[in-house]
Every structure is written in C-alpha cells, then in structure tokens.
mmCIF file of C-alpha atoms in Angstrom:
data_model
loop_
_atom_site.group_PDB
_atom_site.id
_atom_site.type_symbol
_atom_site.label_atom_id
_atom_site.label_comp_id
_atom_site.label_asym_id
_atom_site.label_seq_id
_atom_site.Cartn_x
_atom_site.Cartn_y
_atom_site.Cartn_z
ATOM 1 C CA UNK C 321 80.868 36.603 94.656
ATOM 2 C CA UNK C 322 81.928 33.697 94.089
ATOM 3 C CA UNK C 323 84.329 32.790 91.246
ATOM 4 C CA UNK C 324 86.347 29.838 88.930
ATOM 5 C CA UNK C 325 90.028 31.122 87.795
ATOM 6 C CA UNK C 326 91.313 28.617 84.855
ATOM 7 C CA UNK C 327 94.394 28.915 83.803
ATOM 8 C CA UNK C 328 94.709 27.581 80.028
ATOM 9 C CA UNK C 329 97.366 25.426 78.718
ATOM 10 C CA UNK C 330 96.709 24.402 74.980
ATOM 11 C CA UNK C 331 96.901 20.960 73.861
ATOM 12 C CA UNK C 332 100.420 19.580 72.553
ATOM 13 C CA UNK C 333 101.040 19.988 68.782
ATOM 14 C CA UNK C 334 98.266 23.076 69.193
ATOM 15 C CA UNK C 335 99.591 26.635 67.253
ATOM 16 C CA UNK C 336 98.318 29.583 69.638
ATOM 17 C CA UNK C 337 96.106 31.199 66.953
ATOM 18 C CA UNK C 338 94.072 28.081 66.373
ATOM 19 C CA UNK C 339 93.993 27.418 70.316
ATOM 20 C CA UNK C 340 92.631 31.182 70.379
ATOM 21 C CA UNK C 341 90.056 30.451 67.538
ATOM 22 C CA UNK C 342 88.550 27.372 69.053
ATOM 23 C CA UNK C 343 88.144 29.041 72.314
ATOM 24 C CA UNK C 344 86.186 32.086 70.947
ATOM 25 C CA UNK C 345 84.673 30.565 68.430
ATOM 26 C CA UNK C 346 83.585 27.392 69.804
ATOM 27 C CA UNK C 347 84.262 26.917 74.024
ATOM 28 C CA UNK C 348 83.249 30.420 75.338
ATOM 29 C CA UNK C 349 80.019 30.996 73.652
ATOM 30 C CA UNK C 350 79.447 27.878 75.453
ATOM 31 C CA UNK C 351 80.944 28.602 78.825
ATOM 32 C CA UNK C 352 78.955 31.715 79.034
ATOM 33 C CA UNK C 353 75.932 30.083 79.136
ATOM 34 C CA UNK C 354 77.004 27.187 81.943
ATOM 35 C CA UNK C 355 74.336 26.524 84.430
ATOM 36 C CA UNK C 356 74.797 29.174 87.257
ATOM 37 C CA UNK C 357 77.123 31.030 85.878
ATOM 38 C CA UNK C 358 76.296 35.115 86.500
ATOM 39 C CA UNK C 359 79.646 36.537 84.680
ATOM 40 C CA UNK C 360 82.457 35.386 82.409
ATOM 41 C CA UNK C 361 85.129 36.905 81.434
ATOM 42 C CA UNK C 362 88.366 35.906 79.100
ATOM 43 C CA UNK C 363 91.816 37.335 79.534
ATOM 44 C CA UNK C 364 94.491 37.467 76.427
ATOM 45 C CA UNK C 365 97.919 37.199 76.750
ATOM 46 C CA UNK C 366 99.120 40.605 75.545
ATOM 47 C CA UNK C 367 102.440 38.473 74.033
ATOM 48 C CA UNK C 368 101.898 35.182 74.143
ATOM 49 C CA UNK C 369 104.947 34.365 73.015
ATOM 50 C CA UNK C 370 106.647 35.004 76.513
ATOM 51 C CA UNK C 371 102.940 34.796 79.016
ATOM 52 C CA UNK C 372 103.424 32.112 81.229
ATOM 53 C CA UNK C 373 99.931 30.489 79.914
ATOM 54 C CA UNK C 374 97.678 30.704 76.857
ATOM 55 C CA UNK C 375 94.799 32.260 78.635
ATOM 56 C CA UNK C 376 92.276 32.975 81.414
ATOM 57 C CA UNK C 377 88.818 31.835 81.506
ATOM 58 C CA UNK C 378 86.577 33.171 84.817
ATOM 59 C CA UNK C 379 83.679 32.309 85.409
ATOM 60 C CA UNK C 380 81.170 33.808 88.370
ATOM 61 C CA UNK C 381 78.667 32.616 90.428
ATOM 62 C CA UNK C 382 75.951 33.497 93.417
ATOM 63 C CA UNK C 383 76.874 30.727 95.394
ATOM 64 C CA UNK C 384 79.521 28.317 96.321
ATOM 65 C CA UNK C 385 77.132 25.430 95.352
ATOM 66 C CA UNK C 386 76.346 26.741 92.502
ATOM 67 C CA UNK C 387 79.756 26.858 90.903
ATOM 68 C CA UNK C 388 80.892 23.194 93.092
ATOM 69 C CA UNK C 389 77.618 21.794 91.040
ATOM 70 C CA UNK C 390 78.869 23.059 87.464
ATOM 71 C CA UNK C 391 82.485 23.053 87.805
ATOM 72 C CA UNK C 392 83.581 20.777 90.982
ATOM 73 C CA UNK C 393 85.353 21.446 93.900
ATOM 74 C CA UNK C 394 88.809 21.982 95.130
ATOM 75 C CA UNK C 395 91.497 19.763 94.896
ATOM 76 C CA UNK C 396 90.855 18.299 91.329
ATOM 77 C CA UNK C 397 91.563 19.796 87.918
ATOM 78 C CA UNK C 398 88.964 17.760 86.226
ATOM 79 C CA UNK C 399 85.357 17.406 86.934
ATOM 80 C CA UNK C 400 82.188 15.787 85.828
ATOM 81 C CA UNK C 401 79.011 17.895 85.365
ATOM 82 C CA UNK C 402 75.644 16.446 85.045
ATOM 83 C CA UNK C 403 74.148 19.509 83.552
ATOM 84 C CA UNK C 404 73.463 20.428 80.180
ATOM 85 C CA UNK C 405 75.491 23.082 79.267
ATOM 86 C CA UNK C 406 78.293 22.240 82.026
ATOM 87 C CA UNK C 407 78.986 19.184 80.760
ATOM 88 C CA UNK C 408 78.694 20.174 76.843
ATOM 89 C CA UNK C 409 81.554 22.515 78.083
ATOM 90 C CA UNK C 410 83.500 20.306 79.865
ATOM 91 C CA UNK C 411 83.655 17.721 76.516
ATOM 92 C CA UNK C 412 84.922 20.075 74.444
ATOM 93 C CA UNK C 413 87.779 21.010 77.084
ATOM 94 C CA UNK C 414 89.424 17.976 75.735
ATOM 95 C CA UNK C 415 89.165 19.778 71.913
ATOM 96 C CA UNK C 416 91.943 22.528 72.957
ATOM 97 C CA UNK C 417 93.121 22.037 76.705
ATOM 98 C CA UNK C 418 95.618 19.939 78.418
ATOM 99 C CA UNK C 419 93.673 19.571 81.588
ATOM 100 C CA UNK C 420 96.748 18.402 83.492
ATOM 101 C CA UNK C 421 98.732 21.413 83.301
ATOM 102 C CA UNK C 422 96.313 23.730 83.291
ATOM 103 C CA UNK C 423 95.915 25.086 87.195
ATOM 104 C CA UNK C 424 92.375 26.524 88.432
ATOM 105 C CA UNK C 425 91.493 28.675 91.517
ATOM 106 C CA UNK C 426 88.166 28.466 93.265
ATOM 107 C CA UNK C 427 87.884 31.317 95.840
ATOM 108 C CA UNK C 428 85.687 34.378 96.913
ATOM 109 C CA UNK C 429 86.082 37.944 95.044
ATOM 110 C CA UNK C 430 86.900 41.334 97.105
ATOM 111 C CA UNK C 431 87.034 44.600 95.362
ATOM 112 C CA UNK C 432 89.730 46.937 97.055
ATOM 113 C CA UNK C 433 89.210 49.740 94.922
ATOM 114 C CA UNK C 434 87.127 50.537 91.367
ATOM 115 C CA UNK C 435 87.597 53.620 89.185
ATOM 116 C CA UNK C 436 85.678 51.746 86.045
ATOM 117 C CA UNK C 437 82.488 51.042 87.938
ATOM 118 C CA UNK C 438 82.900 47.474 87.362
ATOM 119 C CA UNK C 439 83.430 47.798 83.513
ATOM 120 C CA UNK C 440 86.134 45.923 83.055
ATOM 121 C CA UNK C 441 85.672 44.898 79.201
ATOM 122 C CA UNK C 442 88.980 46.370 77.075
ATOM 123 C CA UNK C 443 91.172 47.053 80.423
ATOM 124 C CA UNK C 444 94.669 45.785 80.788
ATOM 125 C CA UNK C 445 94.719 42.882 83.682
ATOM 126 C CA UNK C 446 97.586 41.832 85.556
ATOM 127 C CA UNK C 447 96.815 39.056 87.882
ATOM 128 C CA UNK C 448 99.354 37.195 90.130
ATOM 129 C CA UNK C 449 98.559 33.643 91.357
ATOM 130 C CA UNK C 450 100.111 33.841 94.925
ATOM 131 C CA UNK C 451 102.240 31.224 96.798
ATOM 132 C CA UNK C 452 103.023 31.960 100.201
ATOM 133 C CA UNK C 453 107.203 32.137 101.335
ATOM 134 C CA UNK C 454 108.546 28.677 102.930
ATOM 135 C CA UNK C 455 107.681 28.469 106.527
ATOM 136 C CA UNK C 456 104.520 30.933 106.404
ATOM 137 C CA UNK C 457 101.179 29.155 107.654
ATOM 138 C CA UNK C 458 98.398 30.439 105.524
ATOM 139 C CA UNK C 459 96.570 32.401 108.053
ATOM 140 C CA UNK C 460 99.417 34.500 108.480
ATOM 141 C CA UNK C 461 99.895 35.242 105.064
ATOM 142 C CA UNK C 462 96.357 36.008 104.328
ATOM 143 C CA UNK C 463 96.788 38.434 107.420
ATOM 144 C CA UNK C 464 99.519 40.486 106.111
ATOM 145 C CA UNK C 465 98.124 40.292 102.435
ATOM 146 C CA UNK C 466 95.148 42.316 103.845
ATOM 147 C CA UNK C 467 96.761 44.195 106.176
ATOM 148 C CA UNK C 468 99.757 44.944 105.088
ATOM 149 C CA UNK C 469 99.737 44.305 101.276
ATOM 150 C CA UNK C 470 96.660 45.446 99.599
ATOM 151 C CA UNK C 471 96.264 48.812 101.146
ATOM 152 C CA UNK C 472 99.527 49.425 99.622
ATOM 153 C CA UNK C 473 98.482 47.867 95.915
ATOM 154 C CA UNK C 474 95.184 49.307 95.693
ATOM 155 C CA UNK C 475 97.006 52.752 95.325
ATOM 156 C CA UNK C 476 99.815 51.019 92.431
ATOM 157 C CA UNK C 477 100.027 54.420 90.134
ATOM 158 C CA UNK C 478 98.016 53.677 87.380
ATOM 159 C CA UNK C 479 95.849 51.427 88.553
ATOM 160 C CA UNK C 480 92.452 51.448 87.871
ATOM 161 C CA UNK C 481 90.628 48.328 89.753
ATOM 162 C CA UNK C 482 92.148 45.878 92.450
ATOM 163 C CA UNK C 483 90.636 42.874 93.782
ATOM 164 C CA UNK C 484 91.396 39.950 95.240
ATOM 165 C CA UNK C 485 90.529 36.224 95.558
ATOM 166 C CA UNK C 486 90.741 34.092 98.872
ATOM 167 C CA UNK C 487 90.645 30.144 98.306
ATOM 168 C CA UNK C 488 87.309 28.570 99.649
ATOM 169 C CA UNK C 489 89.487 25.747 100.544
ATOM 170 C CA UNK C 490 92.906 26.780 101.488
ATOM 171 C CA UNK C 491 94.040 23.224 101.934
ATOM 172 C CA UNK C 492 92.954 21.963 98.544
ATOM 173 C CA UNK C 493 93.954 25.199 96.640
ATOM 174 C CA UNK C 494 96.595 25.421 94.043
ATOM 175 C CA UNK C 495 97.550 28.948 95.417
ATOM 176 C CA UNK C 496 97.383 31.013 98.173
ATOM 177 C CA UNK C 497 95.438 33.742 96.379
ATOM 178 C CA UNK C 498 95.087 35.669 93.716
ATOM 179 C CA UNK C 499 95.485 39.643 93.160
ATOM 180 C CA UNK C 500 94.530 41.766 90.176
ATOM 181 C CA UNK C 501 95.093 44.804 89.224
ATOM 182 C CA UNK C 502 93.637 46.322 86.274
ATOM 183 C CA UNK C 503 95.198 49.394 83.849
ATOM 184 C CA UNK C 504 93.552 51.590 81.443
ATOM 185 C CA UNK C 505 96.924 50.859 78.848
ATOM 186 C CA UNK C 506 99.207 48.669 78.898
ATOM 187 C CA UNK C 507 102.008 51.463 79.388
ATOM 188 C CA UNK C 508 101.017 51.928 82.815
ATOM 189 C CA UNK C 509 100.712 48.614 83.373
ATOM 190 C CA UNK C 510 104.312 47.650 82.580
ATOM 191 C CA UNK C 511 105.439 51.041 84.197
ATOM 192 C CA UNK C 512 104.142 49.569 87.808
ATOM 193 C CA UNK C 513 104.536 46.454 87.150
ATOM 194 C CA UNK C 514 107.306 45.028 84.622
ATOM 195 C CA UNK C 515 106.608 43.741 81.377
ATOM 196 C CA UNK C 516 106.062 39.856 80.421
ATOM 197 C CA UNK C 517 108.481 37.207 80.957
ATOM 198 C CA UNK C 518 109.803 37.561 84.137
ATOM 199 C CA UNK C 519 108.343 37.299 87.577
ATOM 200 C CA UNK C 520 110.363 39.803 88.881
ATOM 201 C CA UNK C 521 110.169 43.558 88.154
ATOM 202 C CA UNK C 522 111.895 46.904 89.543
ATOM 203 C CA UNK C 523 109.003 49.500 89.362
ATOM 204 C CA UNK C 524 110.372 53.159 89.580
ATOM 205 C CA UNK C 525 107.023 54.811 90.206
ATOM 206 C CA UNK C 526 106.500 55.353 94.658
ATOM 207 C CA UNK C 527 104.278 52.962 95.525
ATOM 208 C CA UNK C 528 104.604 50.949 93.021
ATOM 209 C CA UNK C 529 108.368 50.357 94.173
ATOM 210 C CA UNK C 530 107.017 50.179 98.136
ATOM 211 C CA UNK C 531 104.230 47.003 97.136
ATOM 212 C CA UNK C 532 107.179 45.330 95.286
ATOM 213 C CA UNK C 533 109.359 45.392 98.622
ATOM 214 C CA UNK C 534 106.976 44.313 100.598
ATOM 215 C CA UNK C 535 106.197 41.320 98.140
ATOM 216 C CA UNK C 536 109.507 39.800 99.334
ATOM 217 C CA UNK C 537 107.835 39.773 103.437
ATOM 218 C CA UNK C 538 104.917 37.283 102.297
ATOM 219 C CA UNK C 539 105.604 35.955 98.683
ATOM 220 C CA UNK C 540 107.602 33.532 97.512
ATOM 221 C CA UNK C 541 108.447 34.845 93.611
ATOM 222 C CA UNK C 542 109.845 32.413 91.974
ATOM 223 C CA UNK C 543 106.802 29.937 92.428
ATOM 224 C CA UNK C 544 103.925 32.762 92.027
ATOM 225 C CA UNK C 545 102.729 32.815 88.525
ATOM 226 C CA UNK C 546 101.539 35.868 86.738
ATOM 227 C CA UNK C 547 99.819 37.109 83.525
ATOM 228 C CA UNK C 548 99.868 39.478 81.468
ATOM 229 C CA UNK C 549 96.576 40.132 79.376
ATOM 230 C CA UNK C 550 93.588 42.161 77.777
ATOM 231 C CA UNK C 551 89.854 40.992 79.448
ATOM 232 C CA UNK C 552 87.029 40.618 77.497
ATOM 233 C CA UNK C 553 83.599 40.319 79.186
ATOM 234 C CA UNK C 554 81.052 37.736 77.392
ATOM 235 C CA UNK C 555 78.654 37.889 80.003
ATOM 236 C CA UNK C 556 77.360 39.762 82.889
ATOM 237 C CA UNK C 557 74.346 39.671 85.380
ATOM 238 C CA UNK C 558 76.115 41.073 87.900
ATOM 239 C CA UNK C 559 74.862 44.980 88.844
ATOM 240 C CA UNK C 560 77.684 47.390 89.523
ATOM 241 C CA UNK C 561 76.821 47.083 93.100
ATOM 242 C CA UNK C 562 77.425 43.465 93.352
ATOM 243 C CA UNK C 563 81.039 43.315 91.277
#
C-alpha cells in the first residue's frame, strides 16, 4: 500500500484550536474523498503545546500512480492536481497550512506486527520520521532498519501495531523512513517511549531500552523528528487483509 505522510505546520498568526477546526471541519471531509484515495487517517498532537508539528494527515492509495496523479511526486512540497476533488483540496491548503515548512513522505507501507486487526481509530501513535547517521549510504541503513531494528521494535512492551514506510524515491525523500508504533493508552506509550518534547528518551521497560540502544547504530537523533498523537480514521476501503 501505498501512502502520503504530511506533516502540518499551521499558517503564521494561526491559534492551534482554529488550525484544528478548519482542518476537521473544512480540509478533511475533503481530503477523504480525493481521487484515489483508499484510506485517510488524521493524527492529533496529544500536547500540542510541546509536538514538534500541528498534525498528521495520511492518505492511502492502490498504486503509486494513483497517489503521484492526486498528490505529486517526490522532491516537491507543493503540487498541482487536475482533478476535482484533488485540487479543491489542494486550494484550501493555502486556508490553514504553511506549505513550506510543512515536510511530506511518499513511501510504501509494511506491517511488522498487528494486535488491533488493522483498527487503528482511537489508538495512541508514535511515529518517528527517520534520518540516517552521517556517513551511512541509504541501502545500508534500510538494511539494518529491517534486520536489525524492527525485529527488535515490533516487540516495544506495549505496543500494539508497528509498521513501517520505505521512500519510493530515496533520493528525493525528505527522510529516510518512517516507523510507527501504535499503543492502546498513552501510558504505555510514554513508558516505552518518552513523553513529548524531546527526541531523546531513556525507556526502563527490556526491550524497549534494547531498540533505544540500537537507535544510536543507524539514527541520527537530533535530526529525526517525531510525534506524539491520537489517530482518527475518516476513511477506509482497505480490508483487514490488505492494511
């Protein structure tokens, strides 16, 4: 599967809560309904006070021309849509989002592990945008990530769901990857994981503690994003099968 990551910013001079009310209200009943899209999904910033963005908007497709066609490809933030609904969407970006800051990911889904049978809808989500260490050629990274890395994370204590996201276009991507691990409560999710507002956590819990030390072998920290946040699922054609 195929899938869009955006990463919001809000407009300058914006207040969160009226960022939050246009994009409920207004942007995502229309995103849902973008040509091609199979599945869309929002994430919340469980304190958005201290989350490193104002949101996540994913979107899903069948096919790698399918989402290119509504969205665009790699290597741009903006994009020009000739279809209906796609390009309704993309005017009203400009109603709530700075498109210049806000980064997007365009890569292929693989599900390590799922407890929830693909119902994601009310989980916690932690999802870290990764950025290779200095000196690492992507191919080697992506090796140990699925080698080395995600058998350990899939098995985090607590966690629910993990998947992961490898750029279509590793050249032209703003990240290396992107993993996400999903929580039934938030508790557990800050117990592996840290709470918001740093990048860096000291997890207590066994494997939790043995996937953070092995972070420091492929990842470079201080430039990998991560987020916080609640997901809410708007759409979904997807059977359990397929996601």
């Amino acid at each position: 599967m195929y899938k869009h990551v955006a990463l919001l910013v809000r407009k300058d001079g914006m207040e969160y809560d009226a960022f939050r009310e246009h994009w409920e209200e207004t942007h995502s009943p229309l995103a849902k309904d973008i040509e091609g899209v199979v599945r869309y999904q929002t994430v919340y910033p469980t304190d958005p006070d201290t989350a490193e963005f104002d949101g996540i908007a994913e979107l899903y497709f069948q096919s790698l021309d399918d989402l290119h066609e509504a969205l665009g490809s790699e290597g741009s933030r903006d994009y020009d849509p000739s279809r209906e609904v796609a390009a309704e969407a993309r005017k009203d970006v400009n109603e709530f989002l700075d498109v210049e800051r806000r980064p997007r990911f365009i890569g292929e889904e693989r599900v390590w592990k799922d407890e929830v049978d693909g119902k994601t809808d009310g989980l916690y989500k932690h999802s870290a945008f990764l950025v290779r260490k200095d000196g690492m050629e992507h191919d080697e990274f992506r090796e140990h990530w699925e080698e080395t890395h995600s058998p350990l994370a899939k098995d985090i204590e607590g966690a629910v769901r993990y998947q992961t996201v490898y750029p279509t276009d590793p050249d032209n991507a703003e990240f290396d990857g992107v993993a996400e691990l999903y929580f039934e409560s938030l508790d557990d999710l800050h117990k592996a994981l840290g709470s918001e507002g740093s990048r860096d956590y000291d997890p207590t819990q066994d494997v939790a503690a043995k996937a953070r030390k092995d972070v420091d072998s492929f990842l470079d920290i201080d430039r990998r994003p991560r987020f916080i946040g609640e997901e809410k699922v708007w759409k979904n054609e997807i059977d359990v099968e397929g996601y």
